[in-house]
Amino acid sequence: MVKPKLRVKAPKEAHRGEIVEIMTLISHPMDTGLRKDQDGILIPRKIINKFICIYNGDIVFKTNMHEAISSNPLIQFNFIVKESGTLDLIWHEDGGKIYSTSRNISVH
Amino acid sequence: MNGVKINKKEPSISMSRRTLLSSMGALALFGMDSFFSYTWASIELDQTLEELLVNKISEDSPSIILNLPNLVYDGSRVPFSIEVKSPMTETNYVRQVHVLAEHNPFPRIATFHFTPLSGKAFARTRIRLSKSQHVIAVAELNDGSILTARKWIEITLNGCKED
């Protein structure tokens, strides 16, 4: 399988106590297990089932995803920036694979 | 030559008439099917709601805002966003928001877990819907109280099987 592309839209700088908006996108087919291929064989389920966002070691936002999320899942959420730090974004795929990326946010 | 042409044409006309009639029958059947499924929600949904300890979903909470278009052609990527109007402090915040679809093969869409650090109980994503149905949101606050809301959406193309 092609390695998924991770795209994150996050601000590099923020004011203290500001609510920032994070937009994330992972390229993934999100096979539901209901679709058939050209030979009529069911394609097994393979989806991104969990997404976690961690800022300086604290869980900020978490999502459990099921079959009804579209391919190339987009997730947008907010969080409060209290101090400078790193934002870790982790996607869990069916079968235990993990994709992760991180961004730095500086407070001024 | 002309005679041959007419002979060739005739069966095609009768065929099209036959397919038209059969498709009309199928349409009537599908119409009946959607009518009945609208009156009774699926068993899977009832089970999921029981797991979430929700007894009834008839009450719409004004503090839940479900942003969904009223009518969508393609059910495979429906823009969706949810906001629960609540202060997000250590003592009073929204813990979880479950999003369910009434008639999808798998009724659970997603569960969003918020923390006081979230600042705002808001999330946006894109979802798949199989047919015209209610999308249900169940919000769980940190004190254990439960808020529900639902919105009707019209879908033209099934988004669950074809991509």
Coordinates of C-alpha atoms in Angstrom, one line a residue:
Chain A
M1 CA 0.0 0.0 0.0
V2 CA 1.1 3.5 -0.7
K3 CA 2.3 5.3 2.4
P4 CA -0.4 7.8 3.4
K5 CA 0.3 11.5 3.1
L6 CA -0.2 13.5 6.3
R7 CA -1.2 17.1 6.0
V8 CA -1.6 19.5 8.9
K9 CA -2.7 23.1 8.9
A10 CA -1.6 24.6 12.3
P11 CA -0.5 28.1 13.2
K12 CA 3.2 28.6 14.0
E13 CA 2.7 31.4 16.5
A14 CA -0.2 32.1 18.9
H15 CA -1.0 34.4 21.8
R16 CA -1.2 33.0 25.3
G17 CA -4.7 31.5 26.0
E18 CA -5.7 31.7 22.3
I19 CA -8.0 29.1 20.9
V20 CA -6.3 27.8 17.7
E21 CA -7.8 25.8 14.9
I22 CA -6.0 22.7 13.7
M23 CA -7.0 21.0 10.4
T24 CA -5.6 17.6 9.6
L25 CA -5.9 15.3 6.5
I26 CA -4.5 11.8 5.9
S27 CA -4.7 10.2 2.5
H28 CA -6.3 6.8 3.1
P29 CA -8.9 4.8 1.2
M30 CA -10.9 3.9 4.4
D31 CA -12.2 0.5 3.0
T32 CA -15.4 -0.3 4.8
G33 CA -15.5 -4.0 4.2
L34 CA -18.7 -3.7 2.1
R35 CA -17.2 -2.8 -1.2
K36 CA -16.3 -5.4 -3.8
D37 CA -13.3 -5.3 -6.2
Q38 CA -13.5 -6.1 -10.0
D39 CA -13.6 -9.9 -9.4
G40 CA -16.5 -9.6 -7.0
I41 CA -14.4 -10.3 -3.9
L42 CA -15.0 -8.2 -0.8
I43 CA -12.2 -5.8 0.1
P44 CA -11.4 -6.4 3.8
R45 CA -12.1 -3.6 6.2
K46 CA -9.1 -1.2 6.7
I47 CA -9.8 2.1 8.2
I48 CA -8.1 4.7 10.4
N49 CA -9.9 3.9 13.7
K50 CA -8.4 6.4 16.1
F51 CA -6.9 9.9 16.0
I52 CA -5.1 11.4 19.0
C53 CA -3.8 14.9 19.4
I54 CA -1.2 15.5 22.2
Y55 CA 0.2 18.9 23.3
N56 CA 3.2 18.8 25.6
G57 CA 2.2 15.3 26.8
D58 CA -1.5 16.1 27.6
I59 CA -4.2 14.6 25.4
V60 CA -6.1 17.6 23.9
F61 CA -8.5 15.9 21.6
K62 CA -9.2 12.3 20.6
T63 CA -11.5 10.7 18.0
N64 CA -12.7 7.1 17.5
M65 CA -13.7 6.7 13.9
H66 CA -15.8 4.0 12.3
E67 CA -16.7 2.9 8.8
A68 CA -18.9 5.9 8.1
I69 CA -16.0 8.4 7.8
S70 CA -15.1 9.3 4.2
S71 CA -11.9 8.3 2.5
N72 CA -9.1 10.8 3.1
P73 CA -10.5 11.6 6.5
L74 CA -10.4 15.3 7.4
I75 CA -10.5 16.3 11.0
Q76 CA -10.7 19.9 12.3
F77 CA -10.7 20.8 16.0
N78 CA -9.7 23.5 18.4
F79 CA -7.5 23.8 21.5
I80 CA -6.2 26.4 23.9
V81 CA -2.5 27.2 23.7
K82 CA -1.2 28.0 27.1
E83 CA 2.6 27.7 26.5
S84 CA 5.0 27.0 23.6
G85 CA 5.4 23.4 22.8
T86 CA 5.0 20.6 20.3
L87 CA 1.8 19.2 18.9
D88 CA 1.9 15.5 18.2
L89 CA -0.8 14.1 15.9
I90 CA -1.2 10.3 15.8
W91 CA -3.4 8.2 13.5
H92 CA -4.0 4.5 14.3
E93 CA -4.8 2.2 11.4
D94 CA -6.6 -1.2 11.6
G95 CA -3.9 -3.9 12.1
G96 CA -1.9 -1.7 14.5
K97 CA 0.0 0.6 12.1
I98 CA 0.6 4.1 13.4
Y99 CA 1.2 7.3 11.5
S100 CA 2.4 10.3 13.3
T101 CA 3.6 13.8 12.7
S102 CA 4.4 16.9 14.9
R103 CA 4.3 20.6 14.7
N104 CA 5.8 23.3 16.9
I105 CA 3.8 26.3 18.2
S106 CA 5.5 29.2 19.9
V107 CA 3.7 31.5 22.2
H108 CA 4.6 35.2 22.3
Chain B
M1 CA -33.5 -2.7 -46.7
N2 CA -36.2 -0.7 -45.1
G3 CA -38.1 -3.8 -44.0
V4 CA -35.0 -5.2 -42.3
K5 CA -34.5 -2.0 -40.5
I6 CA -38.0 -2.0 -39.1
N7 CA -37.7 -5.6 -38.0
K8 CA -34.5 -4.7 -36.2
K9 CA -36.1 -1.8 -34.5
E10 CA -39.2 -3.4 -33.2
P11 CA -37.7 -5.7 -30.6
S12 CA -35.6 -2.9 -29.2
I13 CA -38.8 -0.8 -28.6
S14 CA -40.6 -3.6 -26.8
M15 CA -37.4 -4.3 -24.8
S16 CA -37.2 -0.7 -23.7
R17 CA -40.9 -0.8 -22.8
R18 CA -40.3 -3.9 -20.7
T19 CA -37.3 -2.5 -18.9
L20 CA -39.3 0.7 -18.3
L21 CA -42.2 -1.2 -16.7
S22 CA -39.8 -3.4 -14.6
S23 CA -37.9 -0.3 -13.4
M24 CA -41.2 1.4 -12.5
G25 CA -42.0 -1.7 -10.4
A26 CA -38.6 -1.6 -8.7
L27 CA -39.1 2.1 -8.0
A28 CA -42.4 1.5 -6.3
L29 CA -40.8 -1.3 -4.2
F30 CA -37.9 1.0 -3.2
G31 CA -40.3 3.7 -2.3
M32 CA -42.2 1.3 0.0
D33 CA -39.0 0.2 1.5
S34 CA -37.8 3.7 2.4
F35 CA -41.3 4.5 3.7
F36 CA -41.2 1.6 6.1
S37 CA -37.6 2.1 7.2
Y38 CA -38.5 5.7 8.0
T39 CA -41.2 4.6 10.4
W40 CA -39.0 2.1 12.3
A41 CA -35.4 2.8 13.1
S42 CA -32.9 -0.1 12.6
I43 CA -32.2 -2.7 15.2
E44 CA -28.5 -1.8 15.2
L45 CA -29.3 1.7 16.1
D46 CA -31.4 0.6 19.0
Q47 CA -28.5 -1.6 20.3
T48 CA -26.0 1.2 20.0
L49 CA -28.3 3.6 21.8
E50 CA -28.7 1.0 24.6
E51 CA -24.9 0.7 24.8
L52 CA -24.7 4.5 25.2
L53 CA -27.5 4.3 27.9
V54 CA -29.8 6.6 25.9
N55 CA -33.5 5.9 26.3
K56 CA -35.0 8.3 23.9
I57 CA -33.8 10.6 21.2
S58 CA -36.9 12.6 20.7
E59 CA -35.8 15.6 22.6
D60 CA -33.6 18.0 20.7
S61 CA -31.2 20.0 22.8
P62 CA -30.8 23.6 21.7
S63 CA -27.2 23.6 22.8
I64 CA -26.1 21.1 20.1
I65 CA -25.6 22.6 16.7
L66 CA -25.4 20.0 13.9
N67 CA -24.1 21.5 10.7
L68 CA -25.3 19.4 7.8
P69 CA -26.6 20.3 4.4
N70 CA -30.3 19.6 3.9
L71 CA -29.8 17.8 0.5
V72 CA -26.7 16.1 -0.8
Y73 CA -26.2 14.3 -4.1
D74 CA -23.2 12.1 -3.2
G75 CA -23.5 10.3 0.1
S76 CA -19.8 9.3 0.1
R77 CA -18.5 12.6 1.4
V78 CA -21.0 14.7 3.3
P79 CA -19.5 17.8 5.0
F80 CA -20.3 17.6 8.7
S81 CA -19.5 19.6 11.8
I82 CA -20.8 19.6 15.3
E83 CA -20.6 22.2 18.1
V84 CA -21.9 21.8 21.6
K85 CA -22.4 25.1 23.3
S86 CA -20.9 24.6 26.8
P87 CA -18.2 26.3 28.8
M88 CA -15.0 24.2 28.7
T89 CA -13.6 24.5 32.2
E90 CA -12.1 21.9 34.5
T91 CA -15.5 21.5 36.4
N92 CA -17.9 21.8 33.5
Y93 CA -17.1 20.5 30.1
V94 CA -18.3 18.2 27.3
R95 CA -16.6 14.8 27.7
Q96 CA -17.8 12.9 24.6
V97 CA -19.9 13.4 21.5
H98 CA -21.2 10.3 19.7
V99 CA -22.4 10.7 16.2
L100 CA -24.8 8.1 14.8
A101 CA -26.6 7.5 11.5
E102 CA -30.1 5.9 11.6
H103 CA -29.9 3.6 8.6
N104 CA -26.2 3.1 7.8
P105 CA -25.0 -0.6 7.8
F106 CA -22.9 0.4 10.8
P107 CA -24.7 3.1 12.8
R108 CA -21.7 4.5 14.6
I109 CA -20.0 7.3 12.7
A110 CA -17.5 8.7 15.2
T111 CA -16.9 9.6 18.8
F112 CA -15.2 12.9 19.6
H113 CA -13.5 13.1 23.0
F114 CA -12.9 16.6 24.3
T115 CA -10.9 17.8 27.3
P116 CA -10.9 21.2 29.1
L117 CA -7.9 22.0 27.0
S118 CA -10.0 21.8 23.8
G119 CA -11.4 25.2 24.5
K120 CA -14.4 24.7 22.3
A121 CA -16.5 21.5 21.8
F122 CA -16.3 21.7 18.0
A123 CA -15.2 19.1 15.4
R124 CA -15.5 19.0 11.7
T125 CA -15.1 16.0 9.3
R126 CA -16.6 14.3 6.3
I127 CA -19.0 11.4 6.6
R128 CA -20.6 8.6 4.5
L129 CA -24.4 8.1 4.5
S130 CA -26.2 5.3 2.9
K131 CA -29.6 7.0 2.3
S132 CA -31.9 9.8 3.5
Q133 CA -32.0 9.5 7.2
H134 CA -31.6 11.3 10.6
V135 CA -28.1 12.0 11.8
I136 CA -28.1 11.8 15.6
A137 CA -25.7 13.4 18.1
V138 CA -25.4 12.3 21.7
A139 CA -23.3 14.5 23.9
E140 CA -22.1 13.4 27.3
L141 CA -21.1 16.1 29.8
N142 CA -18.6 15.5 32.6
D143 CA -21.4 15.4 35.3
G144 CA -23.0 12.5 33.4
S145 CA -25.9 14.2 31.9
I146 CA -26.8 13.4 28.3
L147 CA -27.9 15.8 25.5
T148 CA -29.3 14.6 22.2
A149 CA -30.1 16.2 18.8
R150 CA -30.9 15.0 15.4
K151 CA -31.2 16.3 11.9
W152 CA -32.8 15.0 8.7
I153 CA -30.7 14.8 5.6
E154 CA -31.7 13.8 2.0
I155 CA -29.2 11.6 0.1
T156 CA -29.4 10.8 -3.6
L157 CA -26.5 8.3 -4.0
N158 CA -25.5 5.6 -1.5
G159 CA -22.1 6.5 -0.1
C160 CA -21.4 3.2 1.7
K161 CA -20.9 0.7 -1.1
E162 CA -19.6 2.6 -4.1
D163 CA -16.7 5.0 -3.8

